[in-house]
Short mmCIF file of N, CA and C and ligand atoms in Angstrom, two decimals:
data_model
loop_
_atom_site.label_atom_id
_atom_site.label_comp_id
_atom_site.label_asym_id
_atom_site.label_seq_id
_atom_site.Cartn_x
_atom_site.Cartn_y
_atom_site.Cartn_z
N ASP A 1 86.83 103.72 113.09
CA ASP A 1 87.69 102.51 112.80
C ASP A 1 86.89 101.44 111.98
N SER A 2 87.68 100.48 111.44
CA SER A 2 87.01 99.60 110.46
C SER A 2 85.92 98.71 111.06
N SER A 3 85.98 98.37 112.34
CA SER A 3 85.03 97.58 112.98
C SER A 3 83.68 98.27 112.98
N ASN A 4 83.78 99.51 113.44
CA ASN A 4 82.59 100.45 113.41
C ASN A 4 82.02 100.60 111.91
N GLU A 5 82.88 100.84 110.98
CA GLU A 5 82.55 100.93 109.68
C GLU A 5 81.75 99.69 109.23
N LEU A 6 82.09 98.54 109.66
CA LEU A 6 81.56 97.31 109.15
C LEU A 6 80.16 97.13 109.84
N ALA A 7 80.02 97.73 111.04
CA ALA A 7 78.74 97.73 111.64
C ALA A 7 77.77 98.68 110.88
N VAL A 8 78.30 99.72 110.35
CA VAL A 8 77.49 100.64 109.60
C VAL A 8 77.09 99.97 108.28
N CYS A 9 78.02 99.15 107.72
CA CYS A 9 77.76 98.43 106.37
C CYS A 9 76.49 97.48 106.72
N ARG A 10 76.54 96.88 107.82
CA ARG A 10 75.42 95.88 108.20
C ARG A 10 74.03 96.71 108.18
N VAL A 11 74.08 97.69 108.87
CA VAL A 11 72.86 98.58 108.97
C VAL A 11 72.45 99.06 107.62
N LEU A 12 73.33 99.57 106.72
CA LEU A 12 72.99 100.01 105.51
C LEU A 12 72.36 98.89 104.61
N LEU A 13 73.04 97.72 104.70
CA LEU A 13 72.59 96.58 103.91
C LEU A 13 71.14 96.18 104.27
N ALA A 14 70.97 96.18 105.67
CA ALA A 14 69.68 95.74 106.08
C ALA A 14 68.61 96.77 105.54
N ASP A 15 68.86 97.99 105.68
CA ASP A 15 67.96 98.98 105.11
C ASP A 15 67.71 98.92 103.64
N LEU A 16 68.72 98.58 102.81
CA LEU A 16 68.60 98.31 101.45
C LEU A 16 67.70 97.19 101.23
N GLU A 17 67.86 96.07 101.90
CA GLU A 17 67.08 94.79 101.71
C GLU A 17 65.60 94.99 102.10
N ALA A 18 65.41 95.89 103.13
CA ALA A 18 64.04 96.09 103.60
C ALA A 18 63.26 97.06 102.68
N HIS A 19 63.85 97.69 101.82
CA HIS A 19 63.23 98.78 100.99
C HIS A 19 62.21 98.05 100.04
N GLN A 20 61.00 98.68 99.70
CA GLN A 20 60.02 98.05 98.98
C GLN A 20 60.55 97.95 97.42
N ASP A 21 61.50 98.80 97.13
CA ASP A 21 61.98 98.71 95.72
C ASP A 21 63.20 97.74 95.55
N ALA A 22 63.53 97.04 96.60
CA ALA A 22 64.76 96.21 96.55
C ALA A 22 64.57 94.91 95.61
N TRP A 23 63.36 94.62 95.29
CA TRP A 23 63.13 93.23 94.73
C TRP A 23 64.06 92.81 93.59
N PRO A 24 64.41 93.86 92.69
CA PRO A 24 65.16 93.42 91.50
C PRO A 24 66.73 93.11 91.85
N PHE A 25 67.06 93.43 93.14
CA PHE A 25 68.51 93.53 93.50
C PHE A 25 68.76 92.44 94.61
N LEU A 26 67.78 91.79 94.99
CA LEU A 26 67.87 90.93 96.27
C LEU A 26 68.85 89.71 95.92
N SER A 27 68.74 89.28 94.72
CA SER A 27 69.46 88.05 94.31
C SER A 27 70.14 88.26 92.97
N PRO A 28 71.11 87.45 92.61
CA PRO A 28 71.86 87.62 91.49
C PRO A 28 70.86 87.52 90.22
N VAL A 29 71.12 88.45 89.15
CA VAL A 29 70.38 88.33 87.99
C VAL A 29 70.55 86.91 87.26
N GLN A 30 69.51 86.15 87.02
CA GLN A 30 69.73 84.86 86.44
C GLN A 30 69.97 85.06 84.86
N HIS A 31 71.30 85.06 84.57
CA HIS A 31 71.56 85.42 83.21
C HIS A 31 70.95 84.47 82.11
N LYS A 32 70.64 83.24 82.56
CA LYS A 32 69.92 82.24 81.63
C LYS A 32 68.48 82.90 81.29
N SER A 33 67.86 83.55 82.18
CA SER A 33 66.63 84.12 81.87
C SER A 33 66.65 85.55 81.49
N VAL A 34 67.77 86.15 81.38
CA VAL A 34 68.01 87.56 81.02
C VAL A 34 68.83 87.62 79.82
N PRO A 35 68.40 87.51 78.61
CA PRO A 35 69.28 87.41 77.44
C PRO A 35 70.11 88.70 77.38
N GLY A 36 71.46 88.37 77.15
CA GLY A 36 72.48 89.49 76.94
C GLY A 36 73.01 89.99 78.16
N TYR A 37 72.45 89.57 79.26
CA TYR A 37 72.97 90.14 80.56
C TYR A 37 74.41 89.90 80.82
N ARG A 38 74.86 88.52 80.65
CA ARG A 38 76.21 88.21 80.98
C ARG A 38 77.21 88.87 80.00
N LYS A 39 76.75 89.08 78.75
CA LYS A 39 77.60 89.83 77.82
C LYS A 39 77.95 91.20 78.17
N VAL A 40 76.72 91.86 78.54
CA VAL A 40 76.72 93.28 78.71
C VAL A 40 77.43 93.74 80.13
N ILE A 41 77.09 93.03 81.14
CA ILE A 41 77.32 93.36 82.44
C ILE A 41 78.56 92.47 83.00
N LYS A 42 79.74 93.21 82.98
CA LYS A 42 80.98 92.46 83.26
C LYS A 42 81.15 92.16 84.77
N LYS A 43 80.60 92.89 85.65
CA LYS A 43 80.77 92.62 87.05
C LYS A 43 79.37 92.57 87.73
N PRO A 44 78.66 91.48 87.65
CA PRO A 44 77.32 91.40 88.24
C PRO A 44 77.44 91.62 89.76
N MET A 45 76.51 92.20 90.41
CA MET A 45 76.48 92.34 91.83
C MET A 45 75.02 92.57 92.25
N ASP A 46 74.75 92.01 93.57
CA ASP A 46 73.42 92.05 94.08
C ASP A 46 73.54 92.01 95.56
N PHE A 47 72.40 92.27 96.24
CA PHE A 47 72.48 92.46 97.76
C PHE A 47 72.85 91.12 98.48
N SER A 48 72.43 90.04 97.97
CA SER A 48 72.77 88.76 98.63
C SER A 48 74.25 88.45 98.47
N THR A 49 74.90 88.86 97.38
CA THR A 49 76.28 88.61 97.17
C THR A 49 76.98 89.63 98.15
N ILE A 50 76.54 90.85 98.24
CA ILE A 50 77.22 91.78 99.23
C ILE A 50 77.06 91.28 100.63
N LYS A 51 75.92 90.66 100.98
CA LYS A 51 75.76 90.13 102.35
C LYS A 51 76.86 88.98 102.63
N GLU A 52 77.01 88.20 101.60
CA GLU A 52 78.01 87.05 101.67
C GLU A 52 79.42 87.61 101.87
N LYS A 53 79.69 88.57 101.16
CA LYS A 53 81.02 89.17 101.24
C LYS A 53 81.25 89.95 102.47
N LEU A 54 80.19 90.52 103.06
CA LEU A 54 80.26 91.14 104.47
C LEU A 54 80.55 89.99 105.51
N THR A 55 79.78 88.89 105.42
CA THR A 55 79.87 87.76 106.24
C THR A 55 81.29 87.21 106.22
N ASN A 56 81.84 87.15 105.07
CA ASN A 56 83.19 86.65 104.92
C ASN A 56 84.36 87.64 104.93
N ASN A 57 84.02 88.76 105.57
CA ASN A 57 85.02 89.88 105.89
C ASN A 57 85.84 90.24 104.66
N LEU A 58 85.03 90.37 103.50
CA LEU A 58 85.74 90.74 102.26
C LEU A 58 85.80 92.19 102.02
N TYR A 59 84.99 92.91 102.97
CA TYR A 59 85.09 94.48 102.93
C TYR A 59 85.95 94.96 103.99
N LEU A 60 87.00 95.72 103.58
CA LEU A 60 87.93 96.12 104.59
C LEU A 60 87.52 97.51 105.24
N ASN A 61 86.55 98.15 104.44
CA ASN A 61 86.03 99.50 105.01
C ASN A 61 84.83 99.80 104.40
N LEU A 62 84.27 100.86 104.66
CA LEU A 62 82.88 101.39 104.28
C LEU A 62 83.11 101.70 102.70
N GLU A 63 84.23 102.19 102.31
CA GLU A 63 84.43 102.65 100.89
C GLU A 63 84.27 101.37 99.97
N ASN A 64 84.94 100.31 100.38
CA ASN A 64 84.90 99.05 99.56
C ASN A 64 83.47 98.58 99.37
N PHE A 65 82.68 98.73 100.43
CA PHE A 65 81.21 98.38 100.54
C PHE A 65 80.36 99.22 99.48
N ILE A 66 80.67 100.49 99.68
CA ILE A 66 79.95 101.47 98.82
C ILE A 66 80.22 101.26 97.45
N VAL A 67 81.36 100.79 96.95
CA VAL A 67 81.77 100.56 95.67
C VAL A 67 80.89 99.40 95.00
N ASP A 68 80.58 98.36 95.92
CA ASP A 68 79.79 97.26 95.49
C ASP A 68 78.33 97.70 95.37
N VAL A 69 77.86 98.43 96.40
CA VAL A 69 76.52 98.95 96.22
C VAL A 69 76.20 99.75 95.04
N ASN A 70 77.21 100.62 94.71
CA ASN A 70 76.97 101.39 93.45
C ASN A 70 77.07 100.59 92.31
N LEU A 71 77.89 99.58 92.26
CA LEU A 71 77.90 98.58 91.13
C LEU A 71 76.53 98.04 90.83
N VAL A 72 75.84 97.65 91.93
CA VAL A 72 74.45 97.23 91.61
C VAL A 72 73.57 98.18 90.90
N PHE A 73 73.63 99.45 91.30
CA PHE A 73 72.91 100.53 90.57
C PHE A 73 73.47 100.91 89.22
N ASP A 74 74.69 100.83 89.13
CA ASP A 74 75.37 101.17 87.75
C ASP A 74 74.96 100.18 86.79
N ASN A 75 75.05 98.86 87.22
CA ASN A 75 74.67 97.67 86.42
C ASN A 75 73.22 97.90 85.92
N CYS A 76 72.37 98.25 86.92
CA CYS A 76 70.97 98.43 86.58
C CYS A 76 70.74 99.53 85.50
N GLN A 77 71.43 100.60 85.55
CA GLN A 77 71.20 101.82 84.68
C GLN A 77 71.71 101.47 83.37
N ARG A 78 72.85 100.55 83.33
CA ARG A 78 73.46 100.17 82.05
C ARG A 78 72.45 99.29 81.31
N PHE A 79 71.78 98.40 82.02
CA PHE A 79 71.10 97.33 81.34
C PHE A 79 69.62 97.80 81.13
N ASN A 80 68.98 98.47 82.07
CA ASN A 80 67.54 98.70 81.99
C ASN A 80 67.27 100.11 81.60
N GLU A 81 66.17 100.34 80.81
CA GLU A 81 65.69 101.70 80.47
C GLU A 81 65.47 102.42 81.69
N ASP A 82 65.69 103.81 81.72
CA ASP A 82 65.20 104.49 82.84
C ASP A 82 63.74 104.45 83.05
N ASP A 83 62.97 104.41 82.00
CA ASP A 83 61.57 104.33 82.08
C ASP A 83 61.08 102.87 82.07
N SER A 84 61.46 102.05 82.99
CA SER A 84 61.08 100.79 83.08
C SER A 84 60.89 100.32 84.59
N GLU A 85 60.22 99.33 85.00
CA GLU A 85 59.98 99.00 86.28
C GLU A 85 61.27 98.85 87.15
N ILE A 86 62.22 98.12 86.49
CA ILE A 86 63.48 97.84 87.09
C ILE A 86 64.31 99.11 87.11
N GLY A 87 64.30 99.77 86.03
CA GLY A 87 65.18 101.05 85.90
C GLY A 87 64.68 102.06 87.03
N ARG A 88 63.42 102.16 87.18
CA ARG A 88 62.87 103.20 88.03
C ARG A 88 63.32 102.73 89.53
N ALA A 89 63.12 101.45 89.73
CA ALA A 89 63.39 100.94 91.00
C ALA A 89 64.99 101.20 91.30
N GLY A 90 65.82 101.08 90.36
CA GLY A 90 67.17 101.21 90.64
C GLY A 90 67.59 102.70 90.86
N HIS A 91 66.78 103.70 90.26
CA HIS A 91 66.98 105.08 90.60
C HIS A 91 66.64 105.47 91.95
N ARG A 92 65.42 104.88 92.26
CA ARG A 92 64.87 105.06 93.77
C ARG A 92 65.72 104.52 94.85
N MET A 93 66.27 103.30 94.53
CA MET A 93 67.21 102.71 95.50
C MET A 93 68.51 103.48 95.64
N ARG A 94 69.13 103.92 94.52
CA ARG A 94 70.28 104.79 94.57
C ARG A 94 70.10 106.03 95.38
N ARG A 95 68.98 106.66 95.20
CA ARG A 95 68.70 107.82 95.83
C ARG A 95 68.47 107.62 97.35
N PHE A 96 67.79 106.45 97.73
CA PHE A 96 67.67 106.13 99.07
C PHE A 96 68.98 105.85 99.75
N PHE A 97 69.95 105.08 99.03
CA PHE A 97 71.20 104.73 99.69
C PHE A 97 72.14 105.95 99.83
N ASP A 98 72.12 106.80 98.75
CA ASP A 98 73.05 107.92 98.84
C ASP A 98 72.57 108.90 100.08
N LYS A 99 71.27 109.00 100.33
CA LYS A 99 70.76 109.78 101.43
C LYS A 99 71.07 109.06 102.76
N ARG A 100 70.88 107.78 102.82
CA ARG A 100 70.95 106.95 104.05
C ARG A 100 72.52 107.00 104.54
N TRP A 101 73.40 106.66 103.67
CA TRP A 101 74.79 106.53 104.11
C TRP A 101 75.42 107.98 104.54
N THR A 102 74.90 108.93 103.92
CA THR A 102 75.50 110.28 104.10
C THR A 102 74.97 110.69 105.55
N GLU A 103 73.72 110.19 105.84
CA GLU A 103 73.11 110.56 107.18
C GLU A 103 74.03 109.80 108.33
N LEU A 104 74.49 108.69 108.00
CA LEU A 104 75.31 107.99 109.04
C LEU A 104 76.72 108.48 109.27
N LEU A 105 77.24 109.37 108.27
CA LEU A 105 78.59 109.74 108.34
C LEU A 105 78.82 110.54 109.72
C1 D9K B 1 68.57 94.07 88.34
C2 D9K B 1 68.17 93.43 87.05
N1 D9K B 1 68.63 93.99 85.93
C3 D9K B 1 68.28 93.43 84.73
C4 D9K B 1 67.45 92.29 84.62
C5 D9K B 1 66.90 91.71 85.85
C6 D9K B 1 67.18 92.36 87.00
N2 D9K B 1 66.80 91.88 88.16
C7 D9K B 1 66.06 90.61 88.21
C8 D9K B 1 66.47 89.86 89.56
C9 D9K B 1 65.65 88.57 89.85
C10 D9K B 1 64.23 88.84 89.91
S1 D9K B 1 63.62 89.48 88.50
O1 D9K B 1 63.89 88.54 87.39
O2 D9K B 1 62.30 89.86 88.61
C11 D9K B 1 64.56 90.86 88.21
#
C-alpha cells in the first residue's frame, strides 16, 4: 500500500544521499555557475528537492518517486560527458539505485 511504499522511498533516498558518489546530486545545480544548464535541462531535479517533495507528500507512490530519481540521472547524462567526474558519478549512482530498489521489491 502507498504508506509502505513511501517508507521504502525514504529508505531509498537515505541510501542515495549516503553514497560516496552522491555529491553532484545532493543540491540543485546552481545554473548561475553552470553556463547553459538552465537552457539545456528543462526539468532540474536533485536529492534535496526529492526529500522536500517526500516531506510534503507530493509522491503518491513509489513509481512517482522513481520517475524523479531517474530524472536526476537522465539530466546528468544529458549535460555531462560520460567520461567526466560528474558523468561517471551519475552512471554509478544510477546502477546503485536500480540494484537497490529492485532488492526492495
Ligand atoms: C549534476 C550536475 N550536472 C551538471 C553540472 C553540475 C552538476 N552538479 C553540481 C552540483 C553542485 C555541486 S558541484 O557544482 O560540484 C556539481
